[in-house]
PDB file of C-alpha atoms and ligand atoms in Angstrom:
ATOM      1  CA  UNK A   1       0.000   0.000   0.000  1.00 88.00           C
ATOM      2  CA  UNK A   2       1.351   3.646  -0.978  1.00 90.00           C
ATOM      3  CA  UNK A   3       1.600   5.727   1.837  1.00 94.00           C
ATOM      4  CA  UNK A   4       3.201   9.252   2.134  1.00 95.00           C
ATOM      5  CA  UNK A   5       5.721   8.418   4.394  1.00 94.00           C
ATOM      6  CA  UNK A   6       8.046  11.332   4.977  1.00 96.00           C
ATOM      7  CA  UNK A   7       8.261  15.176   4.528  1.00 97.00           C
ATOM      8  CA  UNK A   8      11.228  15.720   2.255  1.00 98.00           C
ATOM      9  CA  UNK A   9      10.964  19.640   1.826  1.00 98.00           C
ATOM     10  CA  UNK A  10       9.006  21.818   4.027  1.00 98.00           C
ATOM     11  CA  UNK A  11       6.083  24.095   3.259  1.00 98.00           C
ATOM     12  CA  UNK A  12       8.507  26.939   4.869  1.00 98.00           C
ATOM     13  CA  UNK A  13      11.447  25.576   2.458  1.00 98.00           C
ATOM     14  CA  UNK A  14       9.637  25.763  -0.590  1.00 98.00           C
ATOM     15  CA  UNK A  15       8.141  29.174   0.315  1.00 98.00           C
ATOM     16  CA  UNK A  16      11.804  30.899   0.633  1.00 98.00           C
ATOM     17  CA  UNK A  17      12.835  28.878  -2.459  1.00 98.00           C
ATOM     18  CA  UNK A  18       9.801  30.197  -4.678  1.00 98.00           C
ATOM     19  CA  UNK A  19      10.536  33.354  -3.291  1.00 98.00           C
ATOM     20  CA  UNK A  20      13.786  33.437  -4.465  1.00 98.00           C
ATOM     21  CA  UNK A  21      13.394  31.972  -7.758  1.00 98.00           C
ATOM     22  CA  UNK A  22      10.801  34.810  -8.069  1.00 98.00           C
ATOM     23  CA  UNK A  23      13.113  37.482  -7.620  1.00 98.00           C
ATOM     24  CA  UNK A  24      15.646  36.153 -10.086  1.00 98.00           C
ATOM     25  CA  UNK A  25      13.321  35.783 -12.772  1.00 98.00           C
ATOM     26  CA  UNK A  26      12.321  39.470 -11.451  1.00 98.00           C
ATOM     27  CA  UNK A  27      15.964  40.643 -12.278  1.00 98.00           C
ATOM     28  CA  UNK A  28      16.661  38.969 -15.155  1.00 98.00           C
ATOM     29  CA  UNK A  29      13.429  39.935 -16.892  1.00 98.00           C
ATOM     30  CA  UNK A  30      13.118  43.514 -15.443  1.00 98.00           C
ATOM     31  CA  UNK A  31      14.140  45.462 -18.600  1.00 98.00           C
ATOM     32  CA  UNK A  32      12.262  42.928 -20.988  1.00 98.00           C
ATOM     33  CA  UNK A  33       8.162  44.043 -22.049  1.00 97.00           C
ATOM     34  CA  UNK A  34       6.623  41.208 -21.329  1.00 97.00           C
ATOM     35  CA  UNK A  35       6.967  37.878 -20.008  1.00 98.00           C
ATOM     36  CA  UNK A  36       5.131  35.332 -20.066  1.00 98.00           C
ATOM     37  CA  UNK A  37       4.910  32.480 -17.621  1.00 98.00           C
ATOM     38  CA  UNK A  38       3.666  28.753 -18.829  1.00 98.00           C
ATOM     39  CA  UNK A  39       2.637  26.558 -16.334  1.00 98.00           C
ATOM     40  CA  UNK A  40       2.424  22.973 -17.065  1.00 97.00           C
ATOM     41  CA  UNK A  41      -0.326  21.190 -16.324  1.00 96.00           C
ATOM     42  CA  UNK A  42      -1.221  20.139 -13.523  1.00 95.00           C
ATOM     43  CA  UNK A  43       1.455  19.734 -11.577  1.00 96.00           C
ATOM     44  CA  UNK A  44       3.122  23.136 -11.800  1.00 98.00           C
ATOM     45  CA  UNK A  45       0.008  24.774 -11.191  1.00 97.00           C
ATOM     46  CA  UNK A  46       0.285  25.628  -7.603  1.00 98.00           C
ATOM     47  CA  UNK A  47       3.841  26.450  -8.182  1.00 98.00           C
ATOM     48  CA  UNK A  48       3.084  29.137 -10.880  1.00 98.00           C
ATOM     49  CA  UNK A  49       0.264  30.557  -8.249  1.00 98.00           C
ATOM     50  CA  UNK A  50       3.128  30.946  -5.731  1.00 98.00           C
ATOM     51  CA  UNK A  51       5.897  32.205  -8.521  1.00 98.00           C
ATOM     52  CA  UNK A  52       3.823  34.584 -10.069  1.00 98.00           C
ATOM     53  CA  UNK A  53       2.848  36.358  -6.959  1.00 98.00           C
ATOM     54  CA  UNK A  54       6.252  37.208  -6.075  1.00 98.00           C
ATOM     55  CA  UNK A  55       7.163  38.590  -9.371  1.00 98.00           C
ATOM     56  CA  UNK A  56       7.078  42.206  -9.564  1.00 98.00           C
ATOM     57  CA  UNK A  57       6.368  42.708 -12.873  1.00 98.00           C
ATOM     58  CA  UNK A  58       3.939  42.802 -15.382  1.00 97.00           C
ATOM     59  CA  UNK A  59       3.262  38.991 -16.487  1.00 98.00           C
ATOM     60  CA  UNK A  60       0.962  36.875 -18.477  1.00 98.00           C
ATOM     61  CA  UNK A  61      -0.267  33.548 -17.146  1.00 98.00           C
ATOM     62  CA  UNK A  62      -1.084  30.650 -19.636  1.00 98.00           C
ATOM     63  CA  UNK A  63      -0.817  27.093 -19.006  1.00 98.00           C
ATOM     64  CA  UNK A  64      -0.206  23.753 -21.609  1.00 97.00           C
ATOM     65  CA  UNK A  65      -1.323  20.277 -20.585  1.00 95.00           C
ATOM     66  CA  UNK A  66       0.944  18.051 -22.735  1.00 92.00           C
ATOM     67  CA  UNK A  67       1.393  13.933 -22.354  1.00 85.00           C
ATOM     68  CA  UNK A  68       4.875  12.555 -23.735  1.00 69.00           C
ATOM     69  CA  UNK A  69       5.428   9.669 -25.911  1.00 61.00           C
ATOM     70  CA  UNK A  70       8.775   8.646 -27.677  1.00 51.00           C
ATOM     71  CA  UNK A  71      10.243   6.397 -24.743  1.00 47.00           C
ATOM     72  CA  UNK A  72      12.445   3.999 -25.157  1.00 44.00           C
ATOM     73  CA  UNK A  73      11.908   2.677 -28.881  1.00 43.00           C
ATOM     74  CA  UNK A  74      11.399   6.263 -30.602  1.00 44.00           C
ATOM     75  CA  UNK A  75      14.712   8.130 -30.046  1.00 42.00           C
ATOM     76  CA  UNK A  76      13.332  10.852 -31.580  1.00 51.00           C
ATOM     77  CA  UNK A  77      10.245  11.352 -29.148  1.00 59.00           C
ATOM     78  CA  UNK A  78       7.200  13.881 -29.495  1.00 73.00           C
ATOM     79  CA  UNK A  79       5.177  15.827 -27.309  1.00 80.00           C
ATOM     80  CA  UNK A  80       1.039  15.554 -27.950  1.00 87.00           C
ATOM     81  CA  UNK A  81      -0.119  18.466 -26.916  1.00 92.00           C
ATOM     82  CA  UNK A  82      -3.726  18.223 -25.187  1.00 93.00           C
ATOM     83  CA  UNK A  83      -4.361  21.847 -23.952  1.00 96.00           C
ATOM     84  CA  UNK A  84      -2.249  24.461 -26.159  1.00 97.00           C
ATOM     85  CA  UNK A  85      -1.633  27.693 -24.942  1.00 98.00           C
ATOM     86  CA  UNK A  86      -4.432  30.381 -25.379  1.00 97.00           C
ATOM     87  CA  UNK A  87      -2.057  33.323 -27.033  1.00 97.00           C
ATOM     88  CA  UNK A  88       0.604  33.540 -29.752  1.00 98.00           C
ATOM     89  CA  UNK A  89       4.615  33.726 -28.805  1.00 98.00           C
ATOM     90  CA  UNK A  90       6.029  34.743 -31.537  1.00 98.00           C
ATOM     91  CA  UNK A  91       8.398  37.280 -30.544  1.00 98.00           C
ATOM     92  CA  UNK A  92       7.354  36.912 -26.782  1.00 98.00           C
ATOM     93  CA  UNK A  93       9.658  35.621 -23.830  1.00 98.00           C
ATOM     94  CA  UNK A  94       8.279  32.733 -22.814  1.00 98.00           C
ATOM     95  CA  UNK A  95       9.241  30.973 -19.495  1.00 98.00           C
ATOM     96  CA  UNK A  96       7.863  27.388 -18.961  1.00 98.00           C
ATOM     97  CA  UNK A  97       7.256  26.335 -15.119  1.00 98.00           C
ATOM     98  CA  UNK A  98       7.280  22.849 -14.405  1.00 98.00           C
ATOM     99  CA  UNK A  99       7.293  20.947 -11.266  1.00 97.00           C
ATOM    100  CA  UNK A 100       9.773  18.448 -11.703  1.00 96.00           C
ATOM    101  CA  UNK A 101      12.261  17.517 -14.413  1.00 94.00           C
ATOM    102  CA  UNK A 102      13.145  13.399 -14.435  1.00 92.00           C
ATOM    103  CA  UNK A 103      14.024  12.312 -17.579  1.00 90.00           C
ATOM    104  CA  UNK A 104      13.717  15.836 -19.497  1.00 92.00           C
ATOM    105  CA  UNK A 105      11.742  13.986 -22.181  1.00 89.00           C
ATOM    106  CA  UNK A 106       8.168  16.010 -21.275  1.00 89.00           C
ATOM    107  CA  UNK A 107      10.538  19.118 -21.779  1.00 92.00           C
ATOM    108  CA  UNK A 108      12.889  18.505 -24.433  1.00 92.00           C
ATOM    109  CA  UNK A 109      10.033  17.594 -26.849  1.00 90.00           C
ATOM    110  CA  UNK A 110       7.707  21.069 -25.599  1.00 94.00           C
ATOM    111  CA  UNK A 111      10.849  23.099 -25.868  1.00 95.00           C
ATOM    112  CA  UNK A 112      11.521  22.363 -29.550  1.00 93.00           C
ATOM    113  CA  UNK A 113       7.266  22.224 -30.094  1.00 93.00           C
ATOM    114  CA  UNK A 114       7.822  25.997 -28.810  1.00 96.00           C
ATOM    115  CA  UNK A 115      10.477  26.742 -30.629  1.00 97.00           C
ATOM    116  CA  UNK A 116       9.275  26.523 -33.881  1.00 97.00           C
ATOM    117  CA  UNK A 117       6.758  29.483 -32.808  1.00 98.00           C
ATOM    118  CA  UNK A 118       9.730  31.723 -32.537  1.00 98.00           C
ATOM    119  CA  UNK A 119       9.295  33.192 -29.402  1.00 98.00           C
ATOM    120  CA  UNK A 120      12.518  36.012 -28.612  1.00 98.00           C
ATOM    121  CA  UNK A 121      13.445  34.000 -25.351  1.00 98.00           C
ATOM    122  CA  UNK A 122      12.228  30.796 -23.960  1.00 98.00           C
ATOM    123  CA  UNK A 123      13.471  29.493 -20.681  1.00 98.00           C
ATOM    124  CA  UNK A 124      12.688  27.283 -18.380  1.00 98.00           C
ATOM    125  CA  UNK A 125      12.084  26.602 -14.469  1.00 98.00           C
ATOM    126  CA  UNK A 126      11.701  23.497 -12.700  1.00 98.00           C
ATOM    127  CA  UNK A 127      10.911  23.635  -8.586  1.00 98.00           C
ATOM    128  CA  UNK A 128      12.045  20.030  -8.888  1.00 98.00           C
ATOM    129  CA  UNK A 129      14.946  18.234 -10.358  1.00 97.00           C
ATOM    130  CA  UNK A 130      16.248  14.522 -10.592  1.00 95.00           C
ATOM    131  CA  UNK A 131      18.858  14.634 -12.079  1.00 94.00           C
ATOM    132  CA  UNK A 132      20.168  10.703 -11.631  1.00 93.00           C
ATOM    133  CA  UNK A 133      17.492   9.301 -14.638  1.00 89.00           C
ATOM    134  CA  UNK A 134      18.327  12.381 -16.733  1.00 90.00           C
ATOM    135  CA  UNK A 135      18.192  11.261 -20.885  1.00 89.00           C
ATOM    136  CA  UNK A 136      17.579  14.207 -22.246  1.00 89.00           C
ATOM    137  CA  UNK A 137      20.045  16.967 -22.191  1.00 87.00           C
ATOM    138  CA  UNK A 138      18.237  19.811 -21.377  1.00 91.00           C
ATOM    139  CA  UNK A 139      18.953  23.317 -19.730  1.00 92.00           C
ATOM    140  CA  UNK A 140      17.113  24.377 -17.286  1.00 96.00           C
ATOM    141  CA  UNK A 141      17.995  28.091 -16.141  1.00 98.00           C
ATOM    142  CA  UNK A 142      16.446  28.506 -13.038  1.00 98.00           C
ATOM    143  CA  UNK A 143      15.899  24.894 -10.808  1.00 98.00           C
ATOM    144  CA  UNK A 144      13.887  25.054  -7.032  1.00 98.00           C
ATOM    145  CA  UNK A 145      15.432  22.000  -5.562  1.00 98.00           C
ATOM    146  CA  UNK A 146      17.933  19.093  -6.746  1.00 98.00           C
ATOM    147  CA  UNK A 147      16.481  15.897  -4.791  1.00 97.00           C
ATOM    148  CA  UNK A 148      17.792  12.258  -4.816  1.00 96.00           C
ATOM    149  CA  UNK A 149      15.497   9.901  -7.192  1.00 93.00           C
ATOM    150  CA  UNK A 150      12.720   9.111  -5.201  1.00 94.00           C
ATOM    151  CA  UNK A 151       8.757   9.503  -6.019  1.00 94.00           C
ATOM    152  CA  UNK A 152       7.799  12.594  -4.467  1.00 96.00           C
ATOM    153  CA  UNK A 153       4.490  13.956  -4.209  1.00 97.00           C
ATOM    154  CA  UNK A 154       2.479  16.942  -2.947  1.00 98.00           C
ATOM    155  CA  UNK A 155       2.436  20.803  -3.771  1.00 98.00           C
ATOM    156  CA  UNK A 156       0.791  20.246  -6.675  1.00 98.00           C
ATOM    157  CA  UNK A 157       2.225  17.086  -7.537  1.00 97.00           C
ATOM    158  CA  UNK A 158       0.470  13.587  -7.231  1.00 96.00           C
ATOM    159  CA  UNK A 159       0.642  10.004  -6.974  1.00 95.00           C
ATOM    160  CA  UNK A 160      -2.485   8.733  -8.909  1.00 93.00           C
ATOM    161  CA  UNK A 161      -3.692  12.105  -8.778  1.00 95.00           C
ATOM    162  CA  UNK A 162      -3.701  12.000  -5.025  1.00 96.00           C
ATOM    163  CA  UNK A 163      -1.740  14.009  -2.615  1.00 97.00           C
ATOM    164  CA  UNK A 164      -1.458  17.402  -5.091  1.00 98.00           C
ATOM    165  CA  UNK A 165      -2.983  19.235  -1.807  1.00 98.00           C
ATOM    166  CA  UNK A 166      -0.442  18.434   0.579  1.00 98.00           C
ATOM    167  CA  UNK A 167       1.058  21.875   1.218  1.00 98.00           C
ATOM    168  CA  UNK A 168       4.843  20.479   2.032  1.00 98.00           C
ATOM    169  CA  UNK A 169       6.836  17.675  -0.614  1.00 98.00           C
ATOM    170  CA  UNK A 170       6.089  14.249   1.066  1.00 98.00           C
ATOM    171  CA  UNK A 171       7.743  11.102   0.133  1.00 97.00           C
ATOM    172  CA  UNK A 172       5.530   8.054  -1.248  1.00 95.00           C
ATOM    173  CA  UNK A 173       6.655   4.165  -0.337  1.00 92.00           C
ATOM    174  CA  UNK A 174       5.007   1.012  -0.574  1.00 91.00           C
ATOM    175  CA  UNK A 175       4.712   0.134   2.456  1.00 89.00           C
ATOM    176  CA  UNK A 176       3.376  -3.206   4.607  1.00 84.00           C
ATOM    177  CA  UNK A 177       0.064  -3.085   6.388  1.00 74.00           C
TER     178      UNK A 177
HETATM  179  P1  IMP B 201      10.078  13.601 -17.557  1.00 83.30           P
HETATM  180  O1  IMP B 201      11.049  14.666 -17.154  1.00 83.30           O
HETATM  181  O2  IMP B 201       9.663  13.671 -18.994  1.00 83.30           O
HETATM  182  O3  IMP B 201      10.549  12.229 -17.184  1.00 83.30           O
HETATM  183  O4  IMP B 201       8.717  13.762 -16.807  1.00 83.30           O
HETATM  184  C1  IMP B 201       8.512  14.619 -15.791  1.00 83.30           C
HETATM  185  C2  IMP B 201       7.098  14.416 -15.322  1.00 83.30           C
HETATM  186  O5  IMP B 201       6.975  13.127 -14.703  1.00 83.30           O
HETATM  187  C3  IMP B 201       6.717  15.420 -14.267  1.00 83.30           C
HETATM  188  O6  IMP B 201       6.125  16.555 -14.826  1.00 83.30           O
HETATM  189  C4  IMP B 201       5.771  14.623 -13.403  1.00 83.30           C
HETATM  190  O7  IMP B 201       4.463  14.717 -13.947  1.00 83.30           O
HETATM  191  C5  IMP B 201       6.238  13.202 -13.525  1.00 83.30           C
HETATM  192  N1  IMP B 201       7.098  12.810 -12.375  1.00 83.30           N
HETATM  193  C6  IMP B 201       8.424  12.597 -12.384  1.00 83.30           C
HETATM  194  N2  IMP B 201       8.889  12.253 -11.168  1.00 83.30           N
HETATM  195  C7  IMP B 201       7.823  12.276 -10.351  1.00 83.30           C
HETATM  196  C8  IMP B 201       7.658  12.046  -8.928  1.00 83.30           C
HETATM  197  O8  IMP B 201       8.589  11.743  -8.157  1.00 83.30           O
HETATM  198  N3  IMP B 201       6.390  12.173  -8.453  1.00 83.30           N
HETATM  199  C9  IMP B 201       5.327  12.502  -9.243  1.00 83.30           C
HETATM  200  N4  IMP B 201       5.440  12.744 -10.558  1.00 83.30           N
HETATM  201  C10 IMP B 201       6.679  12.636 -11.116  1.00 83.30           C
HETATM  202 MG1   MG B 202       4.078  17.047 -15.024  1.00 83.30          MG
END
């Protein structure tokens, strides 16, 4: 049986860490005209609430749900798109918010989706990252947390869509009853 059996980052850690992220992006974007922030879906989506509040600037909010295939026997991998964002980027910075990078596949294949819109900037921010089952090389400029490869669940992020409510990042073992 799954059970959340462990806090590994604190609602109080993630807070400061959003907050900081948040003023980066705040910096780096300051003399830019627009930016606008991509949440992916659903995961990031508490993460983007929390970002977004902290930036002082002017932003746009859109989110993109997306499913990845490609794994394993197609090297090449695509990225179905199921929700697609609501404006146009062309010429637009573009920063995508995701809650977790594992394999960088979901975000390798979005990136170079994007791309082909020719947005003037697109970069991208992770509150999570795994690095250890990494197979796509992929840049990411602004990263929350590095954490060891275990399944991790909670602000915003699930476990058979359970668990996205938990406000802290809990980890989820199989454990004996
Ligand atoms: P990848 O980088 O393409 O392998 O996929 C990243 C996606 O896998 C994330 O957006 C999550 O939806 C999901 N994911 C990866 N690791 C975890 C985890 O520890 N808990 C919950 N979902 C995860
Ligand atoms: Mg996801």
């Amino acid at each position: 049986m799954f059970k959340v059996t462990g806090v590994m980052i604190s609602e109080e850690e993630i807070k400061s860490k959003v907050y900081e992220i948040a003023k980066r992006i705040e910096e780096d974007y300051k003399n830019e005209e627009d930016l606008l922030v991509v949440g992916i879906l659903k995961g990031a989506n508490i993460f983007v609430a929390d970002l977004i509040r902290n930036i002082n600037l002017d932003v746009n909010m859109d989110f993109m749900s997306v499913s990845s295939y490609g794994n394993g026997t197609e090297s090449s991998g695509t990225v179905k798109i199921i929700k697609d964002l609501d404006v146009d980027i062309e010429n637009k910075n573009v920063l995508i918010v995701e809650d977790i990078i594992d394999s960088g596949l979901t975000l390798s294949n979005l990136v170079a989706a994007l791309k082909t819109r020719n947005p003037k900037s697109l970069k991208l921010c992770t509150l999570l990252d795994k690095p250890q089952r990494r197979t796509a090389d992929i840049p990411v400029d602004y990263v929350g947390f590095v954490i060891e490869d275990k399944f991790i669940v909670g602000y915003g992020i699930d476990y058979a869509e359970k668990y996205r409510n938990l406000p802290y990042i809990g980890v989820v073992e199989d454990v004996q009853e």
